[in-house]
PDB file of C-alpha atoms in Angstrom:
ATOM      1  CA  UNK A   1      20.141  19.840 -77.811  1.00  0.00           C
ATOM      2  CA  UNK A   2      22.611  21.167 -75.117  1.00  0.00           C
ATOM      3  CA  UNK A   3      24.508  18.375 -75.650  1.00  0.00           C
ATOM      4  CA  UNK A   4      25.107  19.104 -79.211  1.00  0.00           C
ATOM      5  CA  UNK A   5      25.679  22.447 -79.135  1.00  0.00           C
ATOM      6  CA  UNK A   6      29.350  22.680 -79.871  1.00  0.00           C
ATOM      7  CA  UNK A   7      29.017  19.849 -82.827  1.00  0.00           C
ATOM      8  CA  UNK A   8      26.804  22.445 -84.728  1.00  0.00           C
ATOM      9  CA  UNK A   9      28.769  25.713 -83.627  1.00  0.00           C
ATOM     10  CA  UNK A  10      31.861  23.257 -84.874  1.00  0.00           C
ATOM     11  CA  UNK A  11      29.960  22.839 -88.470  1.00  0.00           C
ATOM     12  CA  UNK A  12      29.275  26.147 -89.129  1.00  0.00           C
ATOM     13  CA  UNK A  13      32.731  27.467 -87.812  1.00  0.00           C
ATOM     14  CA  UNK A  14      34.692  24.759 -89.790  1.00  0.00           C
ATOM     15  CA  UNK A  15      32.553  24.979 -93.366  1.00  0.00           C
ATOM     16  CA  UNK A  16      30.292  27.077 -92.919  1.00  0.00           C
ATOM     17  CA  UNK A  17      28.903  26.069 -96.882  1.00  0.00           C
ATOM     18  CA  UNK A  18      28.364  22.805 -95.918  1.00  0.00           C
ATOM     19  CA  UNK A  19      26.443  23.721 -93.082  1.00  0.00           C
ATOM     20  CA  UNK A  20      24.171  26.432 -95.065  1.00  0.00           C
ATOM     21  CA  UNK A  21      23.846  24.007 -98.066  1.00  0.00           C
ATOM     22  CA  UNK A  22      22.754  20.963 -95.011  1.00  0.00           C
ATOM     23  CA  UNK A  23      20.005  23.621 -93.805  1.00  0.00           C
ATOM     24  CA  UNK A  24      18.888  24.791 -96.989  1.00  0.00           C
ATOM     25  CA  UNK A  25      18.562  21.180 -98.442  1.00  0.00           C
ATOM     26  CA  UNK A  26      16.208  19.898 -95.768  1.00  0.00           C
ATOM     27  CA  UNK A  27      14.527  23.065 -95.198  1.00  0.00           C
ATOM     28  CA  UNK A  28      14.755  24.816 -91.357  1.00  0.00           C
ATOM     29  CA  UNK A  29      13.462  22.078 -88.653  1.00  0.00           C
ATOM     30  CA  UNK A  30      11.020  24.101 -86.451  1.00  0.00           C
ATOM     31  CA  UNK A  31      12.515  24.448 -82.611  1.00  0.00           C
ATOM     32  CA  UNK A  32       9.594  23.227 -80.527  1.00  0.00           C
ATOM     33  CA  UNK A  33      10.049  21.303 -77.655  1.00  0.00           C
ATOM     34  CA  UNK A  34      11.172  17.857 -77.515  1.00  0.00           C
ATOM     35  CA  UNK A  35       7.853  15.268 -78.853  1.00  0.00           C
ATOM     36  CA  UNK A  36       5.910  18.178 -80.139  1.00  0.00           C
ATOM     37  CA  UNK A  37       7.381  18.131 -83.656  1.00  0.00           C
ATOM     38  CA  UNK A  38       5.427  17.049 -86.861  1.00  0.00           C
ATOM     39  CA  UNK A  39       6.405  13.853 -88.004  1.00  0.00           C
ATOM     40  CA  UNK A  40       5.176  14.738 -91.428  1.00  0.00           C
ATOM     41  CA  UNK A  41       6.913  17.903 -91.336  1.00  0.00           C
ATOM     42  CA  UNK A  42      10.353  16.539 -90.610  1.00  0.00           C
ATOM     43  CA  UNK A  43      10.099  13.406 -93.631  1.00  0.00           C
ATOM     44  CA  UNK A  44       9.643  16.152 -96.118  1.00  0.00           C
ATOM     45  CA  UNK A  45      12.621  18.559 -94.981  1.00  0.00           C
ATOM     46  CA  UNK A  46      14.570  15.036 -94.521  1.00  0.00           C
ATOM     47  CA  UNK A  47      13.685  13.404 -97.793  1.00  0.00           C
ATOM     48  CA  UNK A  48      15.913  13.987-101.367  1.00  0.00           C
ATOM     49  CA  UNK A  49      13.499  14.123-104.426  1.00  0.00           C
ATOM     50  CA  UNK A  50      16.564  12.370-106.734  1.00  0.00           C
ATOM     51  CA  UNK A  51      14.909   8.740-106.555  1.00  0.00           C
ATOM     52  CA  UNK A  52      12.616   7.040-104.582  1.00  0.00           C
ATOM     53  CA  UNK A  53      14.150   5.956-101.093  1.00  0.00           C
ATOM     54  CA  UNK A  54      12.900   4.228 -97.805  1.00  0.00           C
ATOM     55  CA  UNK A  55      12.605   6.284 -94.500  1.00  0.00           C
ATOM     56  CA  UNK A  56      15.513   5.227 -92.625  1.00  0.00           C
ATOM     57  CA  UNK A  57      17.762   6.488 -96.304  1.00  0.00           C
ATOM     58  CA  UNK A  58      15.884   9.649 -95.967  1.00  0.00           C
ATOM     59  CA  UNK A  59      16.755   9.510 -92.262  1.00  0.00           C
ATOM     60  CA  UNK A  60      20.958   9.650 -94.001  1.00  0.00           C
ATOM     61  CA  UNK A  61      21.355   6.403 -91.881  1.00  0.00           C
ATOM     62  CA  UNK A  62      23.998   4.292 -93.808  1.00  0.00           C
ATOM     63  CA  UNK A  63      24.882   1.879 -90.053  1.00  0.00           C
ATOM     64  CA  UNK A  64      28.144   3.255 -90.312  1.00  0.00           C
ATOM     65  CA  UNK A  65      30.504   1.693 -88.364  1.00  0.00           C
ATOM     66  CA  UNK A  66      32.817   4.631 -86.721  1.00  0.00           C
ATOM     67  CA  UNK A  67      35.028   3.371 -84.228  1.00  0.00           C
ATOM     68  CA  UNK A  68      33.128  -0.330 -83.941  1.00  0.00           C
ATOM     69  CA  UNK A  69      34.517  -3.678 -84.728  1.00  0.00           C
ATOM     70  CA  UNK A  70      34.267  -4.955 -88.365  1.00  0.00           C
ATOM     71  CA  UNK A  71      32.194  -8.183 -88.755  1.00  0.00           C
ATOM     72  CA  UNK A  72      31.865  -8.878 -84.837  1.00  0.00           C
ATOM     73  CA  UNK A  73      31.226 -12.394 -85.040  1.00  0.00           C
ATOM     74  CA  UNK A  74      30.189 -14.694 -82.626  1.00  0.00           C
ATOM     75  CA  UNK A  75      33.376 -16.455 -82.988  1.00  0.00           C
ATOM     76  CA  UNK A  76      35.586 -13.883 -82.039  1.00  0.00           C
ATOM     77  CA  UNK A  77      33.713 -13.795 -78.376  1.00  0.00           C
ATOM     78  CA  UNK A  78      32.613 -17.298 -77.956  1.00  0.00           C
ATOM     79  CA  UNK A  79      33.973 -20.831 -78.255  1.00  0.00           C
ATOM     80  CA  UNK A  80      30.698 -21.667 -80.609  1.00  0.00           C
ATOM     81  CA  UNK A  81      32.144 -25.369 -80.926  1.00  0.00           C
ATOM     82  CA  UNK A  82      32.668 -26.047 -77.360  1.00  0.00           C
ATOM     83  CA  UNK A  83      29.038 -24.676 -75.965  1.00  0.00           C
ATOM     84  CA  UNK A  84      27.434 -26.592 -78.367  1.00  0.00           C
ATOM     85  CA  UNK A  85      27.949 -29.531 -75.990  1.00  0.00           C
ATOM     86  CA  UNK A  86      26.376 -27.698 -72.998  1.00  0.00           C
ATOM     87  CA  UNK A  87      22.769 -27.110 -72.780  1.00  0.00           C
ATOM     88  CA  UNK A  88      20.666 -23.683 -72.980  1.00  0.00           C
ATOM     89  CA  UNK A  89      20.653 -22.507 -69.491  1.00  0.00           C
ATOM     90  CA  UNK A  90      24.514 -23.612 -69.463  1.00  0.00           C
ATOM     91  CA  UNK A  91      25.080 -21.459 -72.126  1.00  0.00           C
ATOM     92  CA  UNK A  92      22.990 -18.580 -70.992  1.00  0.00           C
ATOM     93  CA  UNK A  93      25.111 -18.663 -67.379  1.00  0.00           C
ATOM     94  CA  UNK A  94      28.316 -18.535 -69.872  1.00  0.00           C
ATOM     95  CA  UNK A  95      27.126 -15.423 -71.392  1.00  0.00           C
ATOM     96  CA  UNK A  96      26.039 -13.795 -68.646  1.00  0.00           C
ATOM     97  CA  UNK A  97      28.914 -13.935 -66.299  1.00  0.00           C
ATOM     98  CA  UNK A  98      31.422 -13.316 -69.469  1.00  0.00           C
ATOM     99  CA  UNK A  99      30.091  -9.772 -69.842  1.00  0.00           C
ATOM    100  CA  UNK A 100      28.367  -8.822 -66.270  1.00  0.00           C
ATOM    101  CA  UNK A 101      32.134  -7.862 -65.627  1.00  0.00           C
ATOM    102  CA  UNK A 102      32.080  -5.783 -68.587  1.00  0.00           C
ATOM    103  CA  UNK A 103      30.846  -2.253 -69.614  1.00  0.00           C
ATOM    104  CA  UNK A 104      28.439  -3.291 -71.688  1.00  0.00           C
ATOM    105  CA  UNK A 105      24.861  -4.631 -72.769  1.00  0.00           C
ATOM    106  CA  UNK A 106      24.473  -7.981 -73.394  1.00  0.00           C
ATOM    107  CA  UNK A 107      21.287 -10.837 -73.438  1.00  0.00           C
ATOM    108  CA  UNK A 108      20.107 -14.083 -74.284  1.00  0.00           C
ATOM    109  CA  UNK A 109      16.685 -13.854 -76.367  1.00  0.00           C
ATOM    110  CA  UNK A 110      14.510 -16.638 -76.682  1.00  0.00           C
ATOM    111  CA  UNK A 111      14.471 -18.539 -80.158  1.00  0.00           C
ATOM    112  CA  UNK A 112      11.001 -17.482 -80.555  1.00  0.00           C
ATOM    113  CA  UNK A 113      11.073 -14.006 -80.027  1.00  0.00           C
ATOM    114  CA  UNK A 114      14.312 -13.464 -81.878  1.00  0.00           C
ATOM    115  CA  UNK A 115      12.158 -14.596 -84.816  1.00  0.00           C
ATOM    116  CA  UNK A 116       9.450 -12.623 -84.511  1.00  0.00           C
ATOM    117  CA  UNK A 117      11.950  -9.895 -83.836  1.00  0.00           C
ATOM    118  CA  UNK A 118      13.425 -10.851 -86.836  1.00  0.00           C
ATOM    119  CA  UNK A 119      10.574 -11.181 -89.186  1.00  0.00           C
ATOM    120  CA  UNK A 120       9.036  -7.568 -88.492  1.00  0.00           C
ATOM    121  CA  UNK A 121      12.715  -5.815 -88.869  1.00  0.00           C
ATOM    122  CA  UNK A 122      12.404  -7.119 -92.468  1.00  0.00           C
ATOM    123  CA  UNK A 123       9.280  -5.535 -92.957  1.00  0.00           C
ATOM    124  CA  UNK A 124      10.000  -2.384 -90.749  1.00  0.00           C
ATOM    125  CA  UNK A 125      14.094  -2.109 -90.408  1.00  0.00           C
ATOM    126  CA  UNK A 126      13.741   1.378 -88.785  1.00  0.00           C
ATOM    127  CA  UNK A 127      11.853   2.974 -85.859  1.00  0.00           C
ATOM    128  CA  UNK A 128      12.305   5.661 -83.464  1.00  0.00           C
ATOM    129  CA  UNK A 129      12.816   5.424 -80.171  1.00  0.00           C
ATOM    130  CA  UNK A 130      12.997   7.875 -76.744  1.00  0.00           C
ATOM    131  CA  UNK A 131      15.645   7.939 -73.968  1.00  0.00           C
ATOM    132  CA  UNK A 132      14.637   9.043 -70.659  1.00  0.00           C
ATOM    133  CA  UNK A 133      16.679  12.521 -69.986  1.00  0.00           C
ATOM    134  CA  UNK A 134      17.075  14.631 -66.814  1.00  0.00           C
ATOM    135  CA  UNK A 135      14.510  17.226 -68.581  1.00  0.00           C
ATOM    136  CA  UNK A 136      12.224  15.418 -71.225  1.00  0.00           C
ATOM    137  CA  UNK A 137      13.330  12.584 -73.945  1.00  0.00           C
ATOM    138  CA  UNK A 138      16.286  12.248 -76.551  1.00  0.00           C
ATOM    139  CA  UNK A 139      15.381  10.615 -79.910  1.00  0.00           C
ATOM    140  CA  UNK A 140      17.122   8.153 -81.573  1.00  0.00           C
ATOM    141  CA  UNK A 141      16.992   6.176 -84.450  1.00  0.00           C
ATOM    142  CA  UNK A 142      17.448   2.502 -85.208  1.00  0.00           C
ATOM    143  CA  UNK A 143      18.224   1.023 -88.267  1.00  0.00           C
ATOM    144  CA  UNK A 144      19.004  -2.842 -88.525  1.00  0.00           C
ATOM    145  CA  UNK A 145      21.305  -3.770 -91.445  1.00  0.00           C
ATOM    146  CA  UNK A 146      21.102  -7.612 -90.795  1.00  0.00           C
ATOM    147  CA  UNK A 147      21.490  -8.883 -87.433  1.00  0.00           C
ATOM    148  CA  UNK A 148      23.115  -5.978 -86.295  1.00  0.00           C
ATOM    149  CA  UNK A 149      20.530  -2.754 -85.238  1.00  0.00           C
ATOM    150  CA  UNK A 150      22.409   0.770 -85.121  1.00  0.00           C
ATOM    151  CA  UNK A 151      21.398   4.197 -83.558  1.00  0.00           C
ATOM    152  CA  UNK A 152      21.813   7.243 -83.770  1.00  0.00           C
ATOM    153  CA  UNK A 153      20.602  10.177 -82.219  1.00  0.00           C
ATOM    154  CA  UNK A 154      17.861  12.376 -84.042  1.00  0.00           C
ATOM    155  CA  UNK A 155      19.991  15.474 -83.827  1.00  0.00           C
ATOM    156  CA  UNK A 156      23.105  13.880 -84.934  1.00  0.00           C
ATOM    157  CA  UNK A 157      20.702  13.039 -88.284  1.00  0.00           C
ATOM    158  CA  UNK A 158      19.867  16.621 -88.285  1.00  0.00           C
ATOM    159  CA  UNK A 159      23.262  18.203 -87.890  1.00  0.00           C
ATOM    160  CA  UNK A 160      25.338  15.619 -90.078  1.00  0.00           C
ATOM    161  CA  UNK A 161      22.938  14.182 -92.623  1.00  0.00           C
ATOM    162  CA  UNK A 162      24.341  11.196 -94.648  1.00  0.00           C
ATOM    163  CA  UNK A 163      27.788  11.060 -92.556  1.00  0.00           C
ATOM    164  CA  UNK A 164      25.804  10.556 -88.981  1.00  0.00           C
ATOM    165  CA  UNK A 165      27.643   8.068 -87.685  1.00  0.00           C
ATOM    166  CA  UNK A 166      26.687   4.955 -85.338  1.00  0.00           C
ATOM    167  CA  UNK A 167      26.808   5.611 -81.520  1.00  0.00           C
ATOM    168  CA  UNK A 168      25.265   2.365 -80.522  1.00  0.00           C
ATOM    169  CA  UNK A 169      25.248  -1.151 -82.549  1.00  0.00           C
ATOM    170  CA  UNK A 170      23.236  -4.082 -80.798  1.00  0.00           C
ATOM    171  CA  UNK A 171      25.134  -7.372 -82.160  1.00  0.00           C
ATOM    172  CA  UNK A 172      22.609 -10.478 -82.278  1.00  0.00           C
ATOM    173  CA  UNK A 173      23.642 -14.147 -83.213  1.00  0.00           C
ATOM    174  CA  UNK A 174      21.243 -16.496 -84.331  1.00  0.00           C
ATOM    175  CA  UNK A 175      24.121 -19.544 -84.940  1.00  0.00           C
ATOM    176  CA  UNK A 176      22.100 -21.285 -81.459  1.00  0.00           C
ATOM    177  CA  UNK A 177      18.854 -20.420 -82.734  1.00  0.00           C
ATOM    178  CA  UNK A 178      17.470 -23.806 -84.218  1.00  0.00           C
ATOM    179  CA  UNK A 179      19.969 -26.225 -81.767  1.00  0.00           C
ATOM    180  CA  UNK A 180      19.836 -24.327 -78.192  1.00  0.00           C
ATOM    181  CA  UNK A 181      16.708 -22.284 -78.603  1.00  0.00           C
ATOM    182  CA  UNK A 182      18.522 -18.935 -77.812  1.00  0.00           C
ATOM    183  CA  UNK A 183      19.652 -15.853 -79.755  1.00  0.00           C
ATOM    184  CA  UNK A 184      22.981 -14.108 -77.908  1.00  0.00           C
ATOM    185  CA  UNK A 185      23.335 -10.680 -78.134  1.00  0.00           C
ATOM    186  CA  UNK A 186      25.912  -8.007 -76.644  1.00  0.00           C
ATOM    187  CA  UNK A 187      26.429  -4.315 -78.053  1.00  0.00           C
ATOM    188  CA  UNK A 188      28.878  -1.922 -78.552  1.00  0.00           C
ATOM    189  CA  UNK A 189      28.563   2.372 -77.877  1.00  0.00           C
ATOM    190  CA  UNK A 190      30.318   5.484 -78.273  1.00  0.00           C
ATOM    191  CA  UNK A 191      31.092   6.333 -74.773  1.00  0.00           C
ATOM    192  CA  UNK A 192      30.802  10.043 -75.422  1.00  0.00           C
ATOM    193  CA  UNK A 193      27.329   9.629 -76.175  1.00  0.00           C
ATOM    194  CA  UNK A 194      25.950   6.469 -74.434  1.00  0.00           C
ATOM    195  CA  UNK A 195      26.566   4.951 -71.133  1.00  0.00           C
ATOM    196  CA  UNK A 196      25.361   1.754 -69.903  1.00  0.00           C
ATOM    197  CA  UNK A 197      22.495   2.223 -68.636  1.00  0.00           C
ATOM    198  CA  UNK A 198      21.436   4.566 -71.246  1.00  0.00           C
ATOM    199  CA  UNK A 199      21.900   1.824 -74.139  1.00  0.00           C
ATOM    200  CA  UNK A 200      20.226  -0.309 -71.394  1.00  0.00           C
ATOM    201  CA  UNK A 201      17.292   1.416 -71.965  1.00  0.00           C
ATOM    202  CA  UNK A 202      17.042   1.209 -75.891  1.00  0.00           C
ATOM    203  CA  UNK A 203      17.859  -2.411 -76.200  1.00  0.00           C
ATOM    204  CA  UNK A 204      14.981  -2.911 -74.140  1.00  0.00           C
ATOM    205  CA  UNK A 205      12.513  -1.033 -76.330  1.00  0.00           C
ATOM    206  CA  UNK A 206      13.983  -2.974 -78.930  1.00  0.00           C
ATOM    207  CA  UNK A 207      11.808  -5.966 -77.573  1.00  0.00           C
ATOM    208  CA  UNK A 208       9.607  -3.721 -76.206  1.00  0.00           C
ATOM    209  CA  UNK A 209       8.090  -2.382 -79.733  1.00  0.00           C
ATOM    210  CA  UNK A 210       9.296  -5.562 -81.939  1.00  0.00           C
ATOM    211  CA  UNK A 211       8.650  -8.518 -79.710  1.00  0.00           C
ATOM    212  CA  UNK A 212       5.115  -7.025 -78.437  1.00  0.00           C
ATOM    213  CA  UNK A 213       2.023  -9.549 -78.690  1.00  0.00           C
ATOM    214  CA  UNK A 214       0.088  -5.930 -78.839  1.00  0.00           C
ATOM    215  CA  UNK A 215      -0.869  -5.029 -81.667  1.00  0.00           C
ATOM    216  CA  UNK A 216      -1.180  -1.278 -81.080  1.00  0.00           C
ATOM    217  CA  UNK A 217       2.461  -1.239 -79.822  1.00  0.00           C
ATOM    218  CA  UNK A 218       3.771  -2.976 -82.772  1.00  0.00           C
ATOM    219  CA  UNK A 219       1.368  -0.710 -84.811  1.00  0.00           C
ATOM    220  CA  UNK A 220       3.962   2.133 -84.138  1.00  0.00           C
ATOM    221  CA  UNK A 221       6.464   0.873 -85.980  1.00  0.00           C
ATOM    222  CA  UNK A 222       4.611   0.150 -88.806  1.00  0.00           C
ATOM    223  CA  UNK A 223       3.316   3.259 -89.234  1.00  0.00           C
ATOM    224  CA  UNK A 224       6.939   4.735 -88.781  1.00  0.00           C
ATOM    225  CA  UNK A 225       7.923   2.620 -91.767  1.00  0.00           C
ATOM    226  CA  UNK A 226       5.360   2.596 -94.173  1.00  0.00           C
ATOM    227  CA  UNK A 227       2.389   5.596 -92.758  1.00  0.00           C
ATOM    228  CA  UNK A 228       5.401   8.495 -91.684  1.00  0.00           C
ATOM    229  CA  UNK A 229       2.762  11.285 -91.993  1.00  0.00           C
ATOM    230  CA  UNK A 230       0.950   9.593 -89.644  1.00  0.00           C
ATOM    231  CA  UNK A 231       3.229   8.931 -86.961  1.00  0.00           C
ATOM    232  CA  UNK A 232       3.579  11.071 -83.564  1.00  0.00           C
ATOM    233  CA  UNK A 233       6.498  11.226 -81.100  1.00  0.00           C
ATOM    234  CA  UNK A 234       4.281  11.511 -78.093  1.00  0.00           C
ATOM    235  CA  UNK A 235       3.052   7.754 -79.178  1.00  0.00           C
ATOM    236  CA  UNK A 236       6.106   6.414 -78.425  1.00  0.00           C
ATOM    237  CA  UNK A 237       6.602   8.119 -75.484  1.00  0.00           C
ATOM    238  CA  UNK A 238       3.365   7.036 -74.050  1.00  0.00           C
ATOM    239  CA  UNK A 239       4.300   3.571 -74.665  1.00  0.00           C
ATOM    240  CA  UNK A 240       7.852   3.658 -73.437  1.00  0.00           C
ATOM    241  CA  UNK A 241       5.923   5.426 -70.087  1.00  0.00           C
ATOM    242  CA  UNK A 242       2.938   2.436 -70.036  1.00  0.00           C
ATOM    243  CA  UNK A 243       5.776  -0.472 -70.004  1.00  0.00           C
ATOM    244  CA  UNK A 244       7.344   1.362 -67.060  1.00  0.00           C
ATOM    245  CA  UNK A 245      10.854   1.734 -69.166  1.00  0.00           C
ATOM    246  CA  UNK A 246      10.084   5.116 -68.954  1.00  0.00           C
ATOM    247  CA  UNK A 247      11.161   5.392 -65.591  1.00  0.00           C
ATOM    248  CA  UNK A 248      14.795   5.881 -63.570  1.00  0.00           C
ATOM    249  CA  UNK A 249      16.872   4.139 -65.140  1.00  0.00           C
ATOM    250  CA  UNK A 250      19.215   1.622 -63.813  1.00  0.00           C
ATOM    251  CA  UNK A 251      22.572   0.180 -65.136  1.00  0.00           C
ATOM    252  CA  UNK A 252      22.823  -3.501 -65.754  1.00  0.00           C
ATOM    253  CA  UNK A 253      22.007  -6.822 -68.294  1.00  0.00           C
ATOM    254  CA  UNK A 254      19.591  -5.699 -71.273  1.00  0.00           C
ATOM    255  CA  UNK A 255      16.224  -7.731 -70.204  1.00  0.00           C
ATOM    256  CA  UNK A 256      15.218 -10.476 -72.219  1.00  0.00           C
ATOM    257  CA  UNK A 257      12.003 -10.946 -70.136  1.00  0.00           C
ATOM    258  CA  UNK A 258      10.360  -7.262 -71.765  1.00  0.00           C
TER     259      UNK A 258
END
């Protein structure tokens, strides 16, 4: 929350009405320690009665863009016409030496787990998800809005409601699906919040918690979605700890073995 600090001391500096009428709106959020908060407890101070509204709305997650490219197509980083003469692994080789030179996160998913990937973030578009800090985890949430899966961190939810902006967007393209058997991703983050490494370590649960043949894994996210009152932090962070993601992290490609 450290990190934060000055973004809410900014708030109720700059308007301090806006910040009163944020707090009052979704009730006070109880300061316990980091995984020890009520799941149940935080839908109903995030939730607006007006209408009926999925989590991730409730959540004030819109996948704004900020400062990321509009309608990042596959196009714009890739020859798609040309590859489609070279086989799979040719492709994959492509990929992967186009971005290890760059500061970013970027894969090559196979067909088949792209689509069951795929089929459960139509069911469950939103989850939450735990990054490894120096002392204890940082939430963030993930919304996908397509093909394209944006987070944002828990506090940044908190503190700025509906205009919490993106800090990471994971960009997948299915165009090679059905021909080559692949899915390509690559990602763009907001520096100031993310590095590598760091957004490393989410796109990885990303595969981790939607591309899992275990059930009880998978179960997490479905009871994020559709059984909120039921859902607890520590689960997650159990899991993240069992797969062994948990653990120092280290820059470098997003895994598409997890």
């Amino acid at each position: 929350y450290g990190k934060y600090r000055h973004k809410i001391q900014e708030l109720r500096r700059s308007s301090p009405d806006v910040f009163e009428s944020r707090m009052e709106k979704r009730s006070e959020v109880k300061k316990q320690p980091v995984g020890y908060s009520s799941q149940g407890e935080f839908v109903r101070c995030m939730e607006e009665k007006a209408r009926p509204i999925s989590f991730a709305e409730s959540l004030g997650i819109k996948t704004s863009k900020g400062g990321f490219t509009k309608d990042k197509t596959l196009d714009s980083i890739l020859n798609v016409e040309m590859v489609k003469e070279k086989s799979a692994e040719e492709i994959k080789q492509i990929w992967n030496q186009y971005f290890s030179a760059k500061d970013t996160v970027y894969a090559v998913i196979p067909a088949e787990k792209f689509d069951l990937m795929w089929k459960r973030s139509q069911k469950c578009p939103s989850f939450l998800y735990a990054l490894p800090r120096k002392e204890g985890y940082e939430f963030f949430v993930g919304q996908w809005s397509g093909t394209e899966l944006h987070f944002t961190s828990l506090i940044n939810v908190q503190t700025q409601g509906e205009n919490a902006a993106s800090q990471l967007v994971l960009y997948h393209y299915p165009e090679l699906q059905k021909e080559k058997g692949i899915v390509l991703m690559t990602a763009e983050m907001d520096s100031k919040f993310l590095v590598v490494h760091e957004a490393q370590c989410l796109a990885n649960q990303v595969q981790l918690f939607y591309a899992t043949d275990r059930s009880e894994t998978y179960g997490l996210v479905e009871t994020f979605n559709h059984r909120p009152n039921e859902f607890k932090y520590m689960s997650v962070i159990a899991e993240l700890e069992q797969s062994g993601l948990g653990r120092e992290l280290r820059p470098g490609q997003a895994s598409d073995k997890s």
